[in-house]
């Protein structure tokens, strides 16, 4: 799913999910979602109790004027990601005037939605803000702590208070993943 663009702006269901917009049950396997653009959820937008399973796939080079450069997950959405790569996505792109929640270059997850990742690379995404910003979380963003569950063996570029992983077994101890910090 490549090179799709939605026009800037709009409220409600408009301009979200540049590559894929999901409100049902979806499996993405051995696929690439790349170079898409939308106001929200540049690559994928999952909402309204939608459920997505992503396996052996790549989400890369997508852009959003608002939040979720690669993936946006909201409204009780559930996403499970396994053995995949989420990289080089950008949120908070210039434009999108009046758009709130311009966070999460790789994945934006707004409570009570949930994301689980295992054996996945989630790194080198950007939210177009410096590490000094309180909302800086280029790889994954959630205002609610531990909305991201680690199924282990992940590589995550920046883990901080806005991108906190909770281990599936040990809770706050996410030592089964390789992860970076703002400074690193």
GROMACS .gro file of C-alpha atoms in nm:
model
  184
    1UNK     CA    1   0.000   0.000   0.000
    2UNK     CA    2   0.204   0.289  -0.129
    3UNK     CA    3   0.197   0.657  -0.232
    4UNK     CA    4  -0.157   0.742  -0.123
    5UNK     CA    5  -0.251   1.093  -0.008
    6UNK     CA    6  -0.556   1.234   0.162
    7UNK     CA    7  -0.626   1.607   0.153
    8UNK     CA    8  -0.533   1.808   0.460
    9UNK     CA    9  -0.790   1.894   0.725
   10UNK     CA   10  -1.136   1.783   0.815
   11UNK     CA   11  -1.283   1.645   1.134
   12UNK     CA   12  -1.446   1.318   1.229
   13UNK     CA   13  -1.351   1.041   0.988
   14UNK     CA   14  -1.191   1.260   0.723
   15UNK     CA   15  -0.824   1.263   0.631
   16UNK     CA   16  -0.715   0.972   0.845
   17UNK     CA   17  -0.548   0.654   0.735
   18UNK     CA   18  -0.348   0.764   0.433
   19UNK     CA   19  -0.278   0.402   0.342
   20UNK     CA   20  -0.536   0.210   0.547
   21UNK     CA   21  -0.837   0.321   0.753
   22UNK     CA   22  -0.977   0.044   0.975
   23UNK     CA   23  -1.289   0.023   1.193
   24UNK     CA   24  -1.332  -0.355   1.181
   25UNK     CA   25  -1.109  -0.662   1.194
   26UNK     CA   26  -0.797  -0.659   0.975
   27UNK     CA   27  -0.488  -0.879   0.931
   28UNK     CA   28  -0.183  -0.735   0.755
   29UNK     CA   29   0.079  -0.997   0.676
   30UNK     CA   30   0.396  -0.988   0.467
   31UNK     CA   31   0.308  -0.641   0.344
   32UNK     CA   32   0.452  -0.291   0.318
   33UNK     CA   33   0.265   0.030   0.398
   34UNK     CA   34   0.493   0.307   0.269
   35UNK     CA   35   0.501   0.670   0.154
   36UNK     CA   36   0.141   0.757   0.247
   37UNK     CA   37   0.015   1.093   0.378
   38UNK     CA   38  -0.288   1.202   0.583
   39UNK     CA   39  -0.379   1.452   0.853
   40UNK     CA   40  -0.403   1.166   1.109
   41UNK     CA   41  -0.250   0.821   1.074
   42UNK     CA   42  -0.026   0.867   0.773
   43UNK     CA   43   0.015   0.494   0.710
   44UNK     CA   44  -0.264   0.335   0.915
   45UNK     CA   45  -0.550   0.470   1.126
   46UNK     CA   46  -0.738   0.228   1.354
   47UNK     CA   47  -1.047   0.351   1.541
   48UNK     CA   48  -1.398   0.262   1.668
   49UNK     CA   49  -1.304  -0.071   1.832
   50UNK     CA   50  -1.103  -0.172   1.525
   51UNK     CA   51  -0.863  -0.465   1.567
   52UNK     CA   52  -0.549  -0.506   1.356
   53UNK     CA   53  -0.292  -0.788   1.358
   54UNK     CA   54   0.030  -0.691   1.179
   55UNK     CA   55   0.285  -0.967   1.110
   56UNK     CA   56   0.608  -0.975   0.912
   57UNK     CA   57   0.536  -0.633   0.763
   58UNK     CA   58   0.692  -0.289   0.721
   59UNK     CA   59   0.537   0.051   0.796
   60UNK     CA   60   0.785   0.311   0.669
   61UNK     CA   61   0.814   0.658   0.519
   62UNK     CA   62   0.458   0.763   0.603
   63UNK     CA   63   0.370   1.117   0.713
   64UNK     CA   64   0.093   1.285   0.913
   65UNK     CA   65   0.023   1.653   0.966
   66UNK     CA   66  -0.121   1.557   1.303
   67UNK     CA   67  -0.047   1.241   1.502
   68UNK     CA   68   0.056   0.890   1.411
   69UNK     CA   69   0.300   0.925   1.124
   70UNK     CA   70   0.314   0.547   1.079
   71UNK     CA   71   0.018   0.422   1.284
   72UNK     CA   72  -0.261   0.597   1.477
   73UNK     CA   73  -0.467   0.389   1.723
   74UNK     CA   74  -0.765   0.547   1.906
   75UNK     CA   75  -1.117   0.483   2.045
   76UNK     CA   76  -1.072   0.138   2.199
   77UNK     CA   77  -0.863   0.023   1.903
   78UNK     CA   78  -0.643  -0.282   1.949
   79UNK     CA   79  -0.326  -0.347   1.748
   80UNK     CA   80  -0.094  -0.648   1.776
   81UNK     CA   81   0.239  -0.615   1.593
   82UNK     CA   82   0.480  -0.907   1.552
   83UNK     CA   83   0.809  -0.946   1.363
   84UNK     CA   84   0.767  -0.614   1.183
   85UNK     CA   85   0.956  -0.290   1.120
   86UNK     CA   86   0.816   0.057   1.186
   87UNK     CA   87   1.072   0.318   1.084
   88UNK     CA   88   1.126   0.653   0.907
   89UNK     CA   89   0.768   0.773   0.970
   90UNK     CA   90   0.696   1.136   1.059
   91UNK     CA   91   0.423   1.305   1.262
   92UNK     CA   92   0.366   1.676   1.325
   93UNK     CA   93   0.451   1.764   0.966
   94UNK     CA   94   0.420   2.130   0.867
   95UNK     CA   95   0.056   2.203   0.784
   96UNK     CA   96  -0.246   2.050   0.953
   97UNK     CA   97  -0.349   2.382   1.098
   98UNK     CA   98  -0.565   2.349   1.408
   99UNK     CA   99  -0.489   1.976   1.437
  100UNK     CA  100  -0.438   1.867   1.798
  101UNK     CA  101  -0.243   1.563   1.923
  102UNK     CA  102   0.046   1.605   1.678
  103UNK     CA  103   0.247   1.326   1.839
  104UNK     CA  104   0.387   0.979   1.771
  105UNK     CA  105   0.606   0.961   1.465
  106UNK     CA  106   0.601   0.580   1.464
  107UNK     CA  107   0.286   0.498   1.663
  108UNK     CA  108   0.034   0.726   1.832
  109UNK     CA  109  -0.188   0.546   2.083
  110UNK     CA  110  -0.460   0.743   2.262
  111UNK     CA  111  -0.623   0.581   2.565
  112UNK     CA  112  -0.808   0.354   2.609
  113UNK     CA  113  -0.664   0.200   2.291
  114UNK     CA  114  -0.389  -0.064   2.330
  115UNK     CA  115  -0.085  -0.175   2.129
  116UNK     CA  116   0.118  -0.496   2.177
  117UNK     CA  117   0.453  -0.543   2.004
  118UNK     CA  118   0.686  -0.842   1.987
  119UNK     CA  119   1.002  -0.910   1.787
  120UNK     CA  120   0.961  -0.570   1.624
  121UNK     CA  121   1.189  -0.280   1.530
  122UNK     CA  122   1.029   0.052   1.624
  123UNK     CA  123   1.300   0.313   1.568
  124UNK     CA  124   1.422   0.615   1.368
  125UNK     CA  125   1.081   0.781   1.350
  126UNK     CA  126   1.032   1.153   1.418
  127UNK     CA  127   0.768   1.379   1.564
  128UNK     CA  128   0.942   1.700   1.447
  129UNK     CA  129   1.012   1.830   1.797
  130UNK     CA  130   1.328   1.840   2.005
  131UNK     CA  131   1.405   1.608   2.295
  132UNK     CA  132   1.349   1.903   2.533
  133UNK     CA  133   0.972   1.898   2.462
  134UNK     CA  134   0.746   1.729   2.717
  135UNK     CA  135   0.565   1.553   2.430
  136UNK     CA  136   0.885   1.425   2.266
  137UNK     CA  137   0.829   1.059   2.181
  138UNK     CA  138   0.928   1.003   1.820
  139UNK     CA  139   0.883   0.626   1.810
  140UNK     CA  140   0.571   0.570   2.019
  141UNK     CA  141   0.346   0.810   2.208
  142UNK     CA  142   0.071   0.757   2.461
  143UNK     CA  143  -0.040   1.006   2.726
  144UNK     CA  144  -0.140   0.707   2.942
  145UNK     CA  145   0.153   0.513   3.085
  146UNK     CA  146   0.187   0.148   2.985
  147UNK     CA  147  -0.059   0.152   2.694
  148UNK     CA  148   0.213  -0.034   2.502
  149UNK     CA  149   0.266  -0.399   2.596
  150UNK     CA  150   0.595  -0.564   2.509
  151UNK     CA  151   0.568  -0.922   2.397
  152UNK     CA  152   0.954  -0.909   2.416
  153UNK     CA  153   1.250  -0.904   2.178
  154UNK     CA  154   1.181  -0.553   2.045
  155UNK     CA  155   1.424  -0.281   1.946
  156UNK     CA  156   1.275   0.059   2.031
  157UNK     CA  157   1.468   0.378   1.950
  158UNK     CA  158   1.341   0.612   2.226
  159UNK     CA  159   1.164   0.487   2.539
  160UNK     CA  160   1.059   0.758   2.785
  161UNK     CA  161   0.757   0.859   2.995
  162UNK     CA  162   0.550   0.918   2.677
  163UNK     CA  163   0.660   0.585   2.526
  164UNK     CA  164   0.667   0.337   2.815
  165UNK     CA  165   0.662  -0.036   2.748
  166UNK     CA  166   0.507  -0.280   2.994
  167UNK     CA  167   0.640  -0.635   2.977
  168UNK     CA  168   0.370  -0.895   2.916
  169UNK     CA  169   0.487  -1.097   3.221
  170UNK     CA  170   0.699  -0.876   3.446
  171UNK     CA  171   0.512  -0.547   3.413
  172UNK     CA  172   0.727  -0.236   3.440
  173UNK     CA  173   1.047  -0.437   3.384
  174UNK     CA  174   1.099  -0.418   3.009
  175UNK     CA  175   1.453  -0.558   3.022
  176UNK     CA  176   1.368  -0.813   2.752
  177UNK     CA  177   1.382  -0.536   2.488
  178UNK     CA  178   1.664  -0.325   2.347
  179UNK     CA  179   1.577   0.039   2.392
  180UNK     CA  180   1.724   0.386   2.371
  181UNK     CA  181   1.666   0.710   2.561
  182UNK     CA  182   1.625   1.078   2.472
  183UNK     CA  183   1.996   1.136   2.533
  184UNK     CA  184   2.116   0.829   2.343
   0.00000   0.00000   0.00000
